Amino acid sequence: MNTYNVCLLPGDGIGPEIIAEGCKVLDAVGAKHGMAFDYTEALIGGCAIDACGEALPAATLDAAKAADAVLLAAVGGPQWDTTDPNRPRPEQGLLGIRKELGLYTNLRPVQIFSALADASTLKPQVIDGVDLMIVRELTGGLYFGERMRFYDEEGAGPGGSNGQRAFDTLEYREYEIERIARKAFEAASKRRGRVHSIDKANVLETSRLWREVVHAVHDADFPEIELVDMLVDNAAMQLISRPADFDVVVTENMFGDILSDEAAQITGSLGMLASASLGDGTALYEPSHGSAPDIAGLGVANPLAQVLSVEMMLRYSFDAEAAADDVRRAVTTVLDEGWRTGDIKDVGTPADKVVGCAAMGDLVAERL
Ligand code: IPM
Ligand code: MG
């Protein structure tokens, strides 16, 4: 029996509800595959701001670093929203833990569950065969560049406002591009062998460096992979006009943030998408969706993205392919049987097939 330490970061909103279902499924699949899990819970995001005045307390970081893997649910809520640069924001917890754990690779798979094919707003013939993986650089670029807000005459301009200015900086170092490119090519070599590298090389200097480095890695070590450069505005269009042509999509932090929400919408069910954030140490797994404060505490949230992030944890942190496959099969079965949470039901779903968060977790655990 292998025992793993998992650090749980429930966060805010629906976080505590969905993470409970993630653990339920982890325990169920562990029992079947000879794995046990010890859980340590810590604060992140808005709840951490309320309790400790900061979104990422040192104790949370210590607990995360000491664990074999981190399972995060979601952070944020209207009570912590602010544009004041001097007040803490829940997202700082997320950005801080990504940086501190060195999680530079963010994998966001986009796959269609055939039972949910109708949920997409795109035509069935367009989404047929969609199976892509966004590889988003997660610890560089605009998110972590120098930024500032200040007052001066230029900020005031001819209108004579109070004269504020602000800037954010987009910077990439060669090694940061090289290591994420490598991850993308490695992913593609286990998939359909195609990488789209997304940049804005017609305008941005960072993108021109990005393109050079990606090609150098390709030509030196992955010549058998098909590499396609695409400008980000064009990529935004192609992703919804011919999504099935994409296999691996590699891009910098900000473009990846935007394109991954767009790609999620291809499936029509953001509540189904998981993500893995990997570095050289402890990895972190979380749903791609937010904390849904409007339905927090009602027991109706969809826990399946959290459950599928458990699948990714089994695959990438614990090398437990068979257990990971089991989780995916169980989710597929439950959906094929017609069970739905509110966000993924449609007009034809019978009322007795619509279940809440805990019941959905029970169904997946039972099928395991
Ligand atoms: C995501 C989220 C985060 C990001 C926010 C919450 C800071 O949108 O994980 O995509 O922008 O990275
Ligand atoms: Mg995002």
mmCIF file with all atom_site columns, C-alpha atoms in Angstrom, residues 191-346:
data_model
loop_
_atom_site.group_PDB
_atom_site.id
_atom_site.type_symbol
_atom_site.label_atom_id
_atom_site.label_alt_id
_atom_site.label_comp_id
_atom_site.label_asym_id
_atom_site.label_entity_id
_atom_site.label_seq_id
_atom_site.pdbx_PDB_ins_code
_atom_site.Cartn_x
_atom_site.Cartn_y
_atom_site.Cartn_z
_atom_site.occupancy
_atom_site.B_iso_or_equiv
_atom_site.pdbx_formal_charge
_atom_site.auth_seq_id
_atom_site.auth_comp_id
_atom_site.auth_asym_id
_atom_site.auth_atom_id
_atom_site.pdbx_PDB_model_num
ATOM 1   C CA . ARG A 1 191 ? -0.337  12.440 -28.791 1.00 0.00 ? 191 ARG A CA 1
ATOM 2   C CA . ARG A 1 192 ? -0.933  13.214 -32.491 1.00 0.00 ? 192 ARG A CA 1
ATOM 3   C CA . GLY A 1 193 ? 2.449   14.834 -33.124 1.00 0.00 ? 193 GLY A CA 1
ATOM 4   C CA . ARG A 1 194 ? 1.371   18.382 -33.901 1.00 0.00 ? 194 ARG A CA 1
ATOM 5   C CA . VAL A 1 195 ? 2.192   21.623 -32.047 1.00 0.00 ? 195 VAL A CA 1
ATOM 6   C CA . HIS A 1 196 ? 0.672   25.020 -32.736 1.00 0.00 ? 196 HIS A CA 1
ATOM 7   C CA . SER A 1 197 ? 2.865   27.723 -31.185 1.00 0.00 ? 197 SER A CA 1
ATOM 8   C CA . ILE A 1 198 ? 0.832   30.870 -30.601 1.00 0.00 ? 198 ILE A CA 1
ATOM 9   C CA . ASP A 1 199 ? 2.450   34.311 -30.482 1.00 0.00 ? 199 ASP A CA 1
ATOM 10  C CA . LYS A 1 200 ? 2.135   37.880 -31.730 1.00 0.00 ? 200 LYS A CA 1
ATOM 11  C CA . ALA A 1 201 ? 5.479   37.968 -33.550 1.00 0.00 ? 201 ALA A CA 1
ATOM 12  C CA . ASN A 1 202 ? 4.270   40.643 -35.985 1.00 0.00 ? 202 ASN A CA 1
ATOM 13  C CA . VAL A 1 203 ? 4.201   43.121 -33.086 1.00 0.00 ? 203 VAL A CA 1
ATOM 14  C CA . LEU A 1 204 ? 5.891   41.933 -29.895 1.00 0.00 ? 204 LEU A CA 1
ATOM 15  C CA . GLU A 1 205 ? 9.628   41.451 -29.311 1.00 0.00 ? 205 GLU A CA 1
ATOM 16  C CA . THR A 1 206 ? 8.938   38.740 -26.706 1.00 0.00 ? 206 THR A CA 1
ATOM 17  C CA . SER A 1 207 ? 6.991   36.867 -29.381 1.00 0.00 ? 207 SER A CA 1
ATOM 18  C CA . ARG A 1 208 ? 9.855   37.072 -31.867 1.00 0.00 ? 208 ARG A CA 1
ATOM 19  C CA . LEU A 1 209 ? 12.182  35.577 -29.252 1.00 0.00 ? 209 LEU A CA 1
ATOM 20  C CA . TRP A 1 210 ? 9.474   33.003 -28.461 1.00 0.00 ? 210 TRP A CA 1
ATOM 21  C CA . ARG A 1 211 ? 9.299   31.948 -32.128 1.00 0.00 ? 211 ARG A CA 1
ATOM 22  C CA . GLU A 1 212 ? 13.088  31.648 -32.511 1.00 0.00 ? 212 GLU A CA 1
ATOM 23  C CA . VAL A 1 213 ? 13.487  29.573 -29.356 1.00 0.00 ? 213 VAL A CA 1
ATOM 24  C CA . VAL A 1 214 ? 10.541  27.274 -30.094 1.00 0.00 ? 214 VAL A CA 1
ATOM 25  C CA . HIS A 1 215 ? 11.981  26.568 -33.550 1.00 0.00 ? 215 HIS A CA 1
ATOM 26  C CA . ALA A 1 216 ? 15.467  25.957 -32.167 1.00 0.00 ? 216 ALA A CA 1
ATOM 27  C CA . VAL A 1 217 ? 14.134  23.368 -29.678 1.00 0.00 ? 217 VAL A CA 1
ATOM 28  C CA . HIS A 1 218 ? 12.062  21.792 -32.429 1.00 0.00 ? 218 HIS A CA 1
ATOM 29  C CA . ASP A 1 219 ? 14.864  21.554 -34.995 1.00 0.00 ? 219 ASP A CA 1
ATOM 30  C CA . ALA A 1 220 ? 17.393  20.232 -32.477 1.00 0.00 ? 220 ALA A CA 1
ATOM 31  C CA . ASP A 1 221 ? 15.324  17.664 -30.588 1.00 0.00 ? 221 ASP A CA 1
ATOM 32  C CA . PHE A 1 222 ? 11.849  17.179 -32.051 1.00 0.00 ? 222 PHE A CA 1
ATOM 33  C CA . PRO A 1 223 ? 12.149  17.411 -35.873 1.00 0.00 ? 223 PRO A CA 1
ATOM 34  C CA . GLU A 1 224 ? 9.504   14.670 -36.299 1.00 0.00 ? 224 GLU A CA 1
ATOM 35  C CA . ILE A 1 225 ? 6.816   16.860 -34.667 1.00 0.00 ? 225 ILE A CA 1
ATOM 36  C CA . GLU A 1 226 ? 4.782   19.094 -36.974 1.00 0.00 ? 226 GLU A CA 1
ATOM 37  C CA . LEU A 1 227 ? 5.247   22.703 -35.820 1.00 0.00 ? 227 LEU A CA 1
ATOM 38  C CA . VAL A 1 228 ? 2.841   25.446 -36.902 1.00 0.00 ? 228 VAL A CA 1
ATOM 39  C CA . ASP A 1 229 ? 3.301   29.113 -35.899 1.00 0.00 ? 229 ASP A CA 1
ATOM 40  C CA . MET A 1 230 ? 0.091   31.048 -35.522 1.00 0.00 ? 230 MET A CA 1
ATOM 41  C CA . LEU A 1 231 ? -0.626  34.626 -34.503 1.00 0.00 ? 231 LEU A CA 1
ATOM 42  C CA . VAL A 1 232 ? -2.840  34.857 -31.457 1.00 0.00 ? 232 VAL A CA 1
ATOM 43  C CA . ASP A 1 233 ? -5.684  36.771 -33.101 1.00 0.00 ? 233 ASP A CA 1
ATOM 44  C CA . ASN A 1 234 ? -5.855  34.215 -35.889 1.00 0.00 ? 234 ASN A CA 1
ATOM 45  C CA . ALA A 1 235 ? -5.631  31.387 -33.322 1.00 0.00 ? 235 ALA A CA 1
ATOM 46  C CA . ALA A 1 236 ? -8.658  32.805 -31.489 1.00 0.00 ? 236 ALA A CA 1
ATOM 47  C CA . MET A 1 237 ? -10.589 32.479 -34.740 1.00 0.00 ? 237 MET A CA 1
ATOM 48  C CA . GLN A 1 238 ? -9.260  29.077 -35.843 1.00 0.00 ? 238 GLN A CA 1
ATOM 49  C CA . LEU A 1 239 ? -9.944  27.554 -32.420 1.00 0.00 ? 239 LEU A CA 1
ATOM 50  C CA . ILE A 1 240 ? -13.673 27.876 -32.902 1.00 0.00 ? 240 ILE A CA 1
ATOM 51  C CA . SER A 1 241 ? -13.802 27.423 -36.673 1.00 0.00 ? 241 SER A CA 1
ATOM 52  C CA . ARG A 1 242 ? -11.732 24.207 -36.882 1.00 0.00 ? 242 ARG A CA 1
ATOM 53  C CA . PRO A 1 243 ? -10.929 23.086 -33.305 1.00 0.00 ? 243 PRO A CA 1
ATOM 54  C CA . ALA A 1 244 ? -10.374 19.449 -34.272 1.00 0.00 ? 244 ALA A CA 1
ATOM 55  C CA . ASP A 1 245 ? -7.221  20.405 -36.222 1.00 0.00 ? 245 ASP A CA 1
ATOM 56  C CA . PHE A 1 246 ? -5.412  21.339 -32.999 1.00 0.00 ? 246 PHE A CA 1
ATOM 57  C CA . ASP A 1 247 ? -3.442  18.807 -30.990 1.00 0.00 ? 247 ASP A CA 1
ATOM 58  C CA . VAL A 1 248 ? -1.017  20.640 -28.655 1.00 0.00 ? 248 VAL A CA 1
ATOM 59  C CA . VAL A 1 249 ? -1.218  24.418 -28.366 1.00 0.00 ? 249 VAL A CA 1
ATOM 60  C CA . VAL A 1 250 ? 1.734   26.096 -26.642 1.00 0.00 ? 250 VAL A CA 1
ATOM 61  C CA . THR A 1 251 ? 1.679   29.728 -25.667 1.00 0.00 ? 251 THR A CA 1
ATOM 62  C CA . GLU A 1 252 ? 2.763   32.370 -23.176 1.00 0.00 ? 252 GLU A CA 1
ATOM 63  C CA . ASN A 1 253 ? 0.928   33.072 -19.925 1.00 0.00 ? 253 ASN A CA 1
ATOM 64  C CA . MET A 1 254 ? -1.586  35.759 -20.908 1.00 0.00 ? 254 MET A CA 1
ATOM 65  C CA . PHE A 1 255 ? -2.478  34.366 -24.339 1.00 0.00 ? 255 PHE A CA 1
ATOM 66  C CA . GLY A 1 256 ? -2.884  30.961 -22.678 1.00 0.00 ? 256 GLY A CA 1
ATOM 67  C CA . ASP A 1 257 ? -5.244  32.386 -20.075 1.00 0.00 ? 257 ASP A CA 1
ATOM 68  C CA . ILE A 1 258 ? -7.504  33.851 -22.737 1.00 0.00 ? 258 ILE A CA 1
ATOM 69  C CA . LEU A 1 259 ? -7.332  31.002 -25.256 1.00 0.00 ? 259 LEU A CA 1
ATOM 70  C CA . SER A 1 260 ? -7.982  28.360 -22.592 1.00 0.00 ? 260 SER A CA 1
ATOM 71  C CA . ASP A 1 261 ? -11.298 29.947 -21.626 1.00 0.00 ? 261 ASP A CA 1
ATOM 72  C CA . GLU A 1 262 ? -12.201 30.104 -25.300 1.00 0.00 ? 262 GLU A CA 1
ATOM 73  C CA . ALA A 1 263 ? -11.201 26.478 -25.817 1.00 0.00 ? 263 ALA A CA 1
ATOM 74  C CA . ALA A 1 264 ? -13.228 25.470 -22.752 1.00 0.00 ? 264 ALA A CA 1
ATOM 75  C CA . GLN A 1 265 ? -16.288 26.945 -24.371 1.00 0.00 ? 265 GLN A CA 1
ATOM 76  C CA . ILE A 1 266 ? -15.829 24.579 -27.341 1.00 0.00 ? 266 ILE A CA 1
ATOM 77  C CA . THR A 1 267 ? -17.095 21.844 -25.035 1.00 0.00 ? 267 THR A CA 1
ATOM 78  C CA . GLY A 1 268 ? -19.882 24.068 -23.728 1.00 0.00 ? 268 GLY A CA 1
ATOM 79  C CA . SER A 1 269 ? -19.238 22.927 -20.185 1.00 0.00 ? 269 SER A CA 1
ATOM 80  C CA . LEU A 1 270 ? -16.550 24.778 -18.271 1.00 0.00 ? 270 LEU A CA 1
ATOM 81  C CA . GLY A 1 271 ? -17.632 22.686 -15.262 1.00 0.00 ? 271 GLY A CA 1
ATOM 82  C CA . MET A 1 272 ? -15.908 19.688 -16.846 1.00 0.00 ? 272 MET A CA 1
ATOM 83  C CA . LEU A 1 273 ? -12.385 20.979 -17.439 1.00 0.00 ? 273 LEU A CA 1
ATOM 84  C CA . ALA A 1 274 ? -9.420  20.154 -15.256 1.00 0.00 ? 274 ALA A CA 1
ATOM 85  C CA . SER A 1 275 ? -5.875  21.433 -15.228 1.00 0.00 ? 275 SER A CA 1
ATOM 86  C CA . ALA A 1 276 ? -2.445  20.412 -14.009 1.00 0.00 ? 276 ALA A CA 1
ATOM 87  C CA . SER A 1 277 ? 0.323   22.847 -13.094 1.00 0.00 ? 277 SER A CA 1
ATOM 88  C CA . LEU A 1 278 ? 3.719   21.201 -13.117 1.00 0.00 ? 278 LEU A CA 1
ATOM 89  C CA . GLY A 1 279 ? 7.239   22.249 -12.255 1.00 0.00 ? 279 GLY A CA 1
ATOM 90  C CA . ASP A 1 280 ? 10.214  20.348 -10.958 1.00 0.00 ? 280 ASP A CA 1
ATOM 91  C CA . GLY A 1 281 ? 8.757   19.628 -7.479  1.00 0.00 ? 281 GLY A CA 1
ATOM 92  C CA . THR A 1 282 ? 5.262   19.293 -6.032  1.00 0.00 ? 282 THR A CA 1
ATOM 93  C CA . ALA A 1 283 ? 2.551   19.748 -8.676  1.00 0.00 ? 283 ALA A CA 1
ATOM 94  C CA . LEU A 1 284 ? -0.852  21.376 -8.321  1.00 0.00 ? 284 LEU A CA 1
ATOM 95  C CA . TYR A 1 285 ? -4.205  20.293 -9.755  1.00 0.00 ? 285 TYR A CA 1
ATOM 96  C CA . GLU A 1 286 ? -7.318  22.408 -10.036 1.00 0.00 ? 286 GLU A CA 1
ATOM 97  C CA . PRO A 1 287 ? -10.486 22.853 -12.061 1.00 0.00 ? 287 PRO A CA 1
ATOM 98  C CA . SER A 1 288 ? -10.279 25.435 -14.872 1.00 0.00 ? 288 SER A CA 1
ATOM 99  C CA . HIS A 1 289 ? -13.393 27.197 -13.579 1.00 0.00 ? 289 HIS A CA 1
ATOM 100 C CA . GLY A 1 290 ? -13.784 29.757 -10.800 1.00 0.00 ? 290 GLY A CA 1
ATOM 101 C CA . SER A 1 291 ? -15.379 29.808 -7.347  1.00 0.00 ? 291 SER A CA 1
ATOM 102 C CA . ALA A 1 292 ? -18.971 30.469 -8.536  1.00 0.00 ? 292 ALA A CA 1
ATOM 103 C CA . PRO A 1 293 ? -19.944 32.557 -5.488  1.00 0.00 ? 293 PRO A CA 1
ATOM 104 C CA . ASP A 1 294 ? -23.539 32.818 -6.735  1.00 0.00 ? 294 ASP A CA 1
ATOM 105 C CA . ILE A 1 295 ? -24.163 29.109 -6.063  1.00 0.00 ? 295 ILE A CA 1
ATOM 106 C CA . ALA A 1 296 ? -21.768 28.624 -3.128  1.00 0.00 ? 296 ALA A CA 1
ATOM 107 C CA . GLY A 1 297 ? -23.223 26.634 -0.241  1.00 0.00 ? 297 GLY A CA 1
ATOM 108 C CA . LEU A 1 298 ? -26.266 25.477 -2.218  1.00 0.00 ? 298 LEU A CA 1
ATOM 109 C CA . GLY A 1 299 ? -24.899 21.996 -2.910  1.00 0.00 ? 299 GLY A CA 1
ATOM 110 C CA . VAL A 1 300 ? -25.602 22.251 -6.635  1.00 0.00 ? 300 VAL A CA 1
ATOM 111 C CA . ALA A 1 301 ? -22.087 22.836 -8.019  1.00 0.00 ? 301 ALA A CA 1
ATOM 112 C CA . ASN A 1 302 ? -20.645 20.472 -10.604 1.00 0.00 ? 302 ASN A CA 1
ATOM 113 C CA . PRO A 1 303 ? -17.698 18.632 -8.975  1.00 0.00 ? 303 PRO A CA 1
ATOM 114 C CA . LEU A 1 304 ? -16.574 16.871 -12.168 1.00 0.00 ? 304 LEU A CA 1
ATOM 115 C CA . ALA A 1 305 ? -13.769 19.293 -13.131 1.00 0.00 ? 305 ALA A CA 1
ATOM 116 C CA . GLN A 1 306 ? -12.381 18.738 -9.632  1.00 0.00 ? 306 GLN A CA 1
ATOM 117 C CA . VAL A 1 307 ? -12.780 14.989 -10.044 1.00 0.00 ? 307 VAL A CA 1
ATOM 118 C CA . LEU A 1 308 ? -11.002 15.156 -13.392 1.00 0.00 ? 308 LEU A CA 1
ATOM 119 C CA . SER A 1 309 ? -8.194  17.145 -11.763 1.00 0.00 ? 309 SER A CA 1
ATOM 120 C CA . VAL A 1 310 ? -7.824  14.167 -9.425  1.00 0.00 ? 310 VAL A CA 1
ATOM 121 C CA . GLU A 1 311 ? -7.488  12.051 -12.571 1.00 0.00 ? 311 GLU A CA 1
ATOM 122 C CA . MET A 1 312 ? -4.634  14.306 -13.716 1.00 0.00 ? 312 MET A CA 1
ATOM 123 C CA . MET A 1 313 ? -3.011  14.070 -10.271 1.00 0.00 ? 313 MET A CA 1
ATOM 124 C CA . LEU A 1 314 ? -3.022  10.273 -10.463 1.00 0.00 ? 314 LEU A CA 1
ATOM 125 C CA . ARG A 1 315 ? -1.505  10.416 -13.934 1.00 0.00 ? 315 ARG A CA 1
ATOM 126 C CA . TYR A 1 316 ? 1.166   13.098 -13.512 1.00 0.00 ? 316 TYR A CA 1
ATOM 127 C CA . SER A 1 317 ? 2.141   12.982 -9.814  1.00 0.00 ? 317 SER A CA 1
ATOM 128 C CA . PHE A 1 318 ? 1.576   9.335  -8.874  1.00 0.00 ? 318 PHE A CA 1
ATOM 129 C CA . ASP A 1 319 ? 2.223   7.620  -12.197 1.00 0.00 ? 319 ASP A CA 1
ATOM 130 C CA . ALA A 1 320 ? -1.004  5.691  -11.627 1.00 0.00 ? 320 ALA A CA 1
ATOM 131 C CA . GLU A 1 321 ? -2.254  5.411  -15.200 1.00 0.00 ? 321 GLU A CA 1
ATOM 132 C CA . ALA A 1 322 ? -4.705  2.577  -14.529 1.00 0.00 ? 322 ALA A CA 1
ATOM 133 C CA . ALA A 1 323 ? -6.299  4.439  -11.613 1.00 0.00 ? 323 ALA A CA 1
ATOM 134 C CA . ALA A 1 324 ? -6.501  7.623  -13.695 1.00 0.00 ? 324 ALA A CA 1
ATOM 135 C CA . ASP A 1 325 ? -8.156  5.725  -16.553 1.00 0.00 ? 325 ASP A CA 1
ATOM 136 C CA . ASP A 1 326 ? -10.642 4.294  -14.026 1.00 0.00 ? 326 ASP A CA 1
ATOM 137 C CA . VAL A 1 327 ? -11.648 7.765  -12.847 1.00 0.00 ? 327 VAL A CA 1
ATOM 138 C CA . ARG A 1 328 ? -12.232 8.918  -16.400 1.00 0.00 ? 328 ARG A CA 1
ATOM 139 C CA . ARG A 1 329 ? -14.216 5.780  -17.206 1.00 0.00 ? 329 ARG A CA 1
ATOM 140 C CA . ALA A 1 330 ? -16.372 6.267  -14.100 1.00 0.00 ? 330 ALA A CA 1
ATOM 141 C CA . VAL A 1 331 ? -17.139 9.881  -15.046 1.00 0.00 ? 331 VAL A CA 1
ATOM 142 C CA . THR A 1 332 ? -17.943 8.843  -18.625 1.00 0.00 ? 332 THR A CA 1
ATOM 143 C CA . THR A 1 333 ? -20.253 6.084  -17.370 1.00 0.00 ? 333 THR A CA 1
ATOM 144 C CA . VAL A 1 334 ? -22.145 8.402  -15.030 1.00 0.00 ? 334 VAL A CA 1
ATOM 145 C CA . LEU A 1 335 ? -22.674 10.868 -17.887 1.00 0.00 ? 335 LEU A CA 1
ATOM 146 C CA . ASP A 1 336 ? -23.650 8.127  -20.332 1.00 0.00 ? 336 ASP A CA 1
ATOM 147 C CA . GLU A 1 337 ? -26.243 6.981  -17.788 1.00 0.00 ? 337 GLU A CA 1
ATOM 148 C CA . GLY A 1 338 ? -27.755 10.439 -18.072 1.00 0.00 ? 338 GLY A CA 1
ATOM 149 C CA . TRP A 1 339 ? -26.838 11.934 -14.679 1.00 0.00 ? 339 TRP A CA 1
ATOM 150 C CA . ARG A 1 340 ? -26.347 15.710 -14.774 1.00 0.00 ? 340 ARG A CA 1
ATOM 151 C CA . THR A 1 341 ? -25.662 18.607 -12.459 1.00 0.00 ? 341 THR A CA 1
ATOM 152 C CA . GLY A 1 342 ? -27.615 21.805 -13.149 1.00 0.00 ? 342 GLY A CA 1
ATOM 153 C CA . ASP A 1 343 ? -24.939 23.416 -15.314 1.00 0.00 ? 343 ASP A CA 1
ATOM 154 C CA . ILE A 1 344 ? -24.791 20.539 -17.801 1.00 0.00 ? 344 ILE A CA 1
ATOM 155 C CA . LYS A 1 345 ? -28.452 19.525 -17.969 1.00 0.00 ? 345 LYS A CA 1
ATOM 156 C CA . ASP A 1 346 ? -30.431 20.401 -21.065 1.00 0.00 ? 346 ASP A CA 1
#
